[in-house]
PDB file of C-alpha atoms in Angstrom:
ATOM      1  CA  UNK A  21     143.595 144.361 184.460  1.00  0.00           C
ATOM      2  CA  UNK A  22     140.800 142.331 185.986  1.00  0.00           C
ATOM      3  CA  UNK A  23     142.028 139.458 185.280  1.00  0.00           C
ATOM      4  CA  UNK A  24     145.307 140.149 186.490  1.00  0.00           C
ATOM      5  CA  UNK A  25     144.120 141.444 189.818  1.00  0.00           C
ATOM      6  CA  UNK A  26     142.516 138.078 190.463  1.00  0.00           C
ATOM      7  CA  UNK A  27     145.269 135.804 189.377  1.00  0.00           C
ATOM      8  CA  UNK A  28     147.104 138.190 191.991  1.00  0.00           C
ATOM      9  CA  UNK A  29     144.809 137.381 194.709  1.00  0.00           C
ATOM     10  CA  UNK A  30     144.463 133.633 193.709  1.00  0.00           C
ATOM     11  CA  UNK A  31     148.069 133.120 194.458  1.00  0.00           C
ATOM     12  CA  UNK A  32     148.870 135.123 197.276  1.00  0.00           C
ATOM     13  CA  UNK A  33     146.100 133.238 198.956  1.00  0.00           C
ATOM     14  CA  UNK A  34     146.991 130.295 197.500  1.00  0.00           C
ATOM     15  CA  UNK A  35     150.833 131.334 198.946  1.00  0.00           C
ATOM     16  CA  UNK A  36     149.327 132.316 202.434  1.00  0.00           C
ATOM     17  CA  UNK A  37     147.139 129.106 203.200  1.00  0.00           C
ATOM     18  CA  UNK A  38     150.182 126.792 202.288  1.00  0.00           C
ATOM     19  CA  UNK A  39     152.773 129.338 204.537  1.00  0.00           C
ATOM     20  CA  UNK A  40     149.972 128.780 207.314  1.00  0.00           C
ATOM     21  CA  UNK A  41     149.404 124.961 206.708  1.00  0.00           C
ATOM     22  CA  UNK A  42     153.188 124.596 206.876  1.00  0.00           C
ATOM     23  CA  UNK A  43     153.704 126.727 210.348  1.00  0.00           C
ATOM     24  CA  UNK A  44     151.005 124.835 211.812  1.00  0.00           C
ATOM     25  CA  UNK A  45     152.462 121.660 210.885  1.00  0.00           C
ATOM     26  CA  UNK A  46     156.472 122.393 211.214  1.00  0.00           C
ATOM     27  CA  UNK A  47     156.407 124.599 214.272  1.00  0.00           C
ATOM     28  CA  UNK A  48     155.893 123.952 217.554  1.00  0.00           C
ATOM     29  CA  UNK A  49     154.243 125.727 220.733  1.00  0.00           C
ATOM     30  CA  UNK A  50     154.012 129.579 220.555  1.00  0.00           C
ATOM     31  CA  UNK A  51     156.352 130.291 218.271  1.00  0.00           C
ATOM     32  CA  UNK A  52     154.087 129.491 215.464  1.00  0.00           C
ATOM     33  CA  UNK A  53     151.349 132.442 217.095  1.00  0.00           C
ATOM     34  CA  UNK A  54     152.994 135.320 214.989  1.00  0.00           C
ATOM     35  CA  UNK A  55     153.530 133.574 211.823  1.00  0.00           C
ATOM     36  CA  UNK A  56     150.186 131.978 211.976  1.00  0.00           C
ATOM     37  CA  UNK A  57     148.786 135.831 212.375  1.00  0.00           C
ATOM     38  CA  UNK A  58     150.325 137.226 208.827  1.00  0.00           C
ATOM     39  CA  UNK A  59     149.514 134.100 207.249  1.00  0.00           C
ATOM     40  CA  UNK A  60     145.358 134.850 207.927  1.00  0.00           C
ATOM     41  CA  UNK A  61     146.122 138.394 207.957  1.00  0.00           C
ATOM     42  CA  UNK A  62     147.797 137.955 204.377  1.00  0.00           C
ATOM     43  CA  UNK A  63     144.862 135.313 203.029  1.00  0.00           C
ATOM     44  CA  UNK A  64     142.084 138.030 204.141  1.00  0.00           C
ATOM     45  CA  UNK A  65     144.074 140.525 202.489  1.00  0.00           C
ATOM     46  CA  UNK A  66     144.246 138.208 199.664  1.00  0.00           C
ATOM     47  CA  UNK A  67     140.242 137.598 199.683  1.00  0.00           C
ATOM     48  CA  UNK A  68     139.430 141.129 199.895  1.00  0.00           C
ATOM     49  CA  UNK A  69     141.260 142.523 197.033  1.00  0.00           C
ATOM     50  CA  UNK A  70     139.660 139.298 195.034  1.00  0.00           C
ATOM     51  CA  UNK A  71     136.040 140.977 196.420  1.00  0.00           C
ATOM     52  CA  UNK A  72     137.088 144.342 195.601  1.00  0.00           C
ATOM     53  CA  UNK A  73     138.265 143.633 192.368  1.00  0.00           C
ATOM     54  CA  UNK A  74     135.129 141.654 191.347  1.00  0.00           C
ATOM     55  CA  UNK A  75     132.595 144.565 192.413  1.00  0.00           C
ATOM     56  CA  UNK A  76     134.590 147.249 190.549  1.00  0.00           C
ATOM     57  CA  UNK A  77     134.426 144.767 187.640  1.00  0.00           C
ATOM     58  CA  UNK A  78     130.758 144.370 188.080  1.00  0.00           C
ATOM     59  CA  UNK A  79     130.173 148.044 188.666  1.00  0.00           C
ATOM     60  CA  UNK A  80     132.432 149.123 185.899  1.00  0.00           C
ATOM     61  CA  UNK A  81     134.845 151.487 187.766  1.00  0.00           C
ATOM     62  CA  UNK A  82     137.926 151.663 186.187  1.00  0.00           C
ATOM     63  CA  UNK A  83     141.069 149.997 187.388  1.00  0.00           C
ATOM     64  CA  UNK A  84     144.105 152.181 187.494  1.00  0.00           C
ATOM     65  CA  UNK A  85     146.898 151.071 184.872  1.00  0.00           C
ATOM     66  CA  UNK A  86     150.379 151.453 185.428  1.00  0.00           C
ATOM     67  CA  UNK A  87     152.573 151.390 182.672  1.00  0.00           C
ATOM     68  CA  UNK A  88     154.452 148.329 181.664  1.00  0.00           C
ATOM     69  CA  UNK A  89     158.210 147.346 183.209  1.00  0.00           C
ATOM     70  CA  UNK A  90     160.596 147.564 180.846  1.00  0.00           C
ATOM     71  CA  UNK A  91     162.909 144.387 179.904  1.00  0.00           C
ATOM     72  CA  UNK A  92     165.616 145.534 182.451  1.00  0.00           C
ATOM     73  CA  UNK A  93     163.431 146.455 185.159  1.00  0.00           C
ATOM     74  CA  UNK A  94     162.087 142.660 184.726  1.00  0.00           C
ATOM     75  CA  UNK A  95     165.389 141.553 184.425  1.00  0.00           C
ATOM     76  CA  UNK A  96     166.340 143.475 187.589  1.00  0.00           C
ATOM     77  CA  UNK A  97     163.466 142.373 189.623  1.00  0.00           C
ATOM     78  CA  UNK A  98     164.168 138.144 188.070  1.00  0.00           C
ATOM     79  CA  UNK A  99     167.820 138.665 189.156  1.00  0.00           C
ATOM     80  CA  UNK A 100     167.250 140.010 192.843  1.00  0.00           C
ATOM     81  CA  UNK A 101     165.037 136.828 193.582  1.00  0.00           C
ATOM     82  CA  UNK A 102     167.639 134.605 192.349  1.00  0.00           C
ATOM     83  CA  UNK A 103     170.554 136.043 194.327  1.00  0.00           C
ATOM     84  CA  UNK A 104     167.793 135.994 197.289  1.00  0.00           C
ATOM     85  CA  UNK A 105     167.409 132.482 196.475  1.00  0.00           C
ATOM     86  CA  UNK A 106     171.172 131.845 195.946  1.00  0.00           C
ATOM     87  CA  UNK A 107     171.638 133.185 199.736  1.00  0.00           C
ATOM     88  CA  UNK A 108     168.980 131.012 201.250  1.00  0.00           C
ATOM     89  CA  UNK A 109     170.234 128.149 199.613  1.00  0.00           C
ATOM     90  CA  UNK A 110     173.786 128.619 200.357  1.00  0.00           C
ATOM     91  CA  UNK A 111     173.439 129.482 204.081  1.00  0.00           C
ATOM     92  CA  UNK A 112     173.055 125.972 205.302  1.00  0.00           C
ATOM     93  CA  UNK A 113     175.769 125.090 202.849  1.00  0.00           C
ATOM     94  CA  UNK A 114     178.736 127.488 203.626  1.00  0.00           C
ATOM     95  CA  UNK A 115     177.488 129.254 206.621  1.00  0.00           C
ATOM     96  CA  UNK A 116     175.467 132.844 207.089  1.00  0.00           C
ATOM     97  CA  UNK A 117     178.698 135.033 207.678  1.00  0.00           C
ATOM     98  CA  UNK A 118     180.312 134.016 204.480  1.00  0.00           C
ATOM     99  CA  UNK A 119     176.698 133.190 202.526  1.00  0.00           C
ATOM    100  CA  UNK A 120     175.919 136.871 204.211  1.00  0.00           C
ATOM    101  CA  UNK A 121     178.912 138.874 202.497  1.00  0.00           C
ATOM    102  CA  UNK A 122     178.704 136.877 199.196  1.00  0.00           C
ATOM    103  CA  UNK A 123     174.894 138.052 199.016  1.00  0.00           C
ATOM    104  CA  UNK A 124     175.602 141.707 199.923  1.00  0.00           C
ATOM    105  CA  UNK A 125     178.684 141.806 197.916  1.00  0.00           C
ATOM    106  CA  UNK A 126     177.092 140.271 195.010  1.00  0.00           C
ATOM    107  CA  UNK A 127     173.784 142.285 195.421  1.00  0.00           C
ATOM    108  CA  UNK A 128     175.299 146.001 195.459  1.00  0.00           C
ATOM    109  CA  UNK A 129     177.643 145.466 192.867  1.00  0.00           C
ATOM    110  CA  UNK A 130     174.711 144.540 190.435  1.00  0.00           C
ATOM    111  CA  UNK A 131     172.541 147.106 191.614  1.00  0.00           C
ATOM    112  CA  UNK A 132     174.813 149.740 192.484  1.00  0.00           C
ATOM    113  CA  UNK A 133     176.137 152.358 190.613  1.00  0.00           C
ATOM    114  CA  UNK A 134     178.761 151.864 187.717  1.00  0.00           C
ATOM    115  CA  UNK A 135     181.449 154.129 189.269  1.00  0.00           C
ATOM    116  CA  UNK A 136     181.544 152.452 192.523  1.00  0.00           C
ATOM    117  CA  UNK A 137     184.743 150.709 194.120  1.00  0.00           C
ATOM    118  CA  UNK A 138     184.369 147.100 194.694  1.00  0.00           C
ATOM    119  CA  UNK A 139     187.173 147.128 197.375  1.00  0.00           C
ATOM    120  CA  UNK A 140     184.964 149.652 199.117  1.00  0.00           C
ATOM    121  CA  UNK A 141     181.509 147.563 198.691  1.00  0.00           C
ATOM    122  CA  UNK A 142     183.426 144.395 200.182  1.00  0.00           C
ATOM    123  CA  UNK A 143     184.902 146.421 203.083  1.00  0.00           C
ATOM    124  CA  UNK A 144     181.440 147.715 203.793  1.00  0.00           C
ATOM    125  CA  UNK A 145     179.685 144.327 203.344  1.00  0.00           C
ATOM    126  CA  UNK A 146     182.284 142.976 205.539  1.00  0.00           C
ATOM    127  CA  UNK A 147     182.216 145.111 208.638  1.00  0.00           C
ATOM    128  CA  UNK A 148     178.322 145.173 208.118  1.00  0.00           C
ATOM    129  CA  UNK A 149     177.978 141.768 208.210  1.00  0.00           C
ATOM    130  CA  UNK A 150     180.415 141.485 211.181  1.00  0.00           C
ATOM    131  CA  UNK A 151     178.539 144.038 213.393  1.00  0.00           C
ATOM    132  CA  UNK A 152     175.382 142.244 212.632  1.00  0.00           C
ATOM    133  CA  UNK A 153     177.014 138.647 214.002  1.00  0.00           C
ATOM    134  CA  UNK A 154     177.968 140.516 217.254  1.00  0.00           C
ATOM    135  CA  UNK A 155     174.970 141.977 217.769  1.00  0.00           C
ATOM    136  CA  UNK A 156     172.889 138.766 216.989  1.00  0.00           C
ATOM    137  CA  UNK A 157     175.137 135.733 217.940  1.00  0.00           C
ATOM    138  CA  UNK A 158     177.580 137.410 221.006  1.00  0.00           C
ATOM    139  CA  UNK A 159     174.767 139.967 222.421  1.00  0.00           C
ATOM    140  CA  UNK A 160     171.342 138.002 222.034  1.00  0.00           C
ATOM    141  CA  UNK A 161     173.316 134.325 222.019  1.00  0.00           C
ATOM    142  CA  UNK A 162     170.964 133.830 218.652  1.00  0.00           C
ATOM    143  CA  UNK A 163     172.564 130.367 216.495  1.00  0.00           C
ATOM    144  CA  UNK A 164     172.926 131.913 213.345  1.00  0.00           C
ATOM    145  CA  UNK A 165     173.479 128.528 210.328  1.00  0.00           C
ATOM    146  CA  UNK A 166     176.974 127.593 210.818  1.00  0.00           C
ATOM    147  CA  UNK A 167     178.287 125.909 207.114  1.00  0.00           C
ATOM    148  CA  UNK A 168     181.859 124.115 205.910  1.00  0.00           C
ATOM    149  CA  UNK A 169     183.543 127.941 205.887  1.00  0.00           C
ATOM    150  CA  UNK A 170     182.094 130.139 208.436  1.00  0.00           C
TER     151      UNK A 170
END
């Protein structure tokens, strides 16, 4: 579990200082202040549970062992980055309202429960994504990724 712990820390520092290198090289003026913040915050995070984990190694204490994800639960977890993926990939293409409702759609019907109404989940995935463009595009004038659809 050592080991693990470190290859942990490796790459979320190793995820950090490239998220930071690539905010202070893409974005301009202030608005790179706040990302620039959680990318140290998340590379000192990243360093201390590296430290931590090699004292408790070198002092012996135990490391506390959760029990092993089953095949679905993996599959579950795989399966929610790819639709995450899916959605950032296809809001450029087709737009965010439709890439938006696609993504929610697609998400609770895979997650959700068995019994559920899919007529229902589209309604709801429909009207939330519809509040969420007023309230972002007409209220705060925000320019959400326009695509060939929506």
């Amino acid at each position: 579990m050592y080991k693990e712990n470190k290859i942990v820390s490796l790459v979320s520092f190793s995820f950090f200082a490239a998220a930071c290198f690539f905010t202070i090289k893409t974005v301009v003026g202030d608005a790179r202040l706040f990302p620039v913040i959680a990318c140290i915050l998340g590379m000192v995070f990243s360093a201390a549970l590296f430290l931590h984990t090699c004292i408790n190694e070198r002092l012996g204490v135990p490391v506390f062992q959760s029990k092993r994800n089953s095949h679905e639960e993996t599959v579950k977890v795989l399966t929610a980055f790819a639709l995450m993926l899916a959605y950032t990939a296809l809001i450029t293409v087709i737009g965010w309202v439709t890439s938006s409702v696609l993504f929610m759609v697609a998400f609770c019907i895979y997650f959700g429960s068995k019994e559920q109404n899919k007529i229902k989940t589209t309604l709801i995935s429909l009207i939330t994504v519809a509040v969420l463009y007023i309230l972002f595009a007409a209220a705060m004038n925000t320019v959400l990724p326009k695509g060939f659809l929506i």
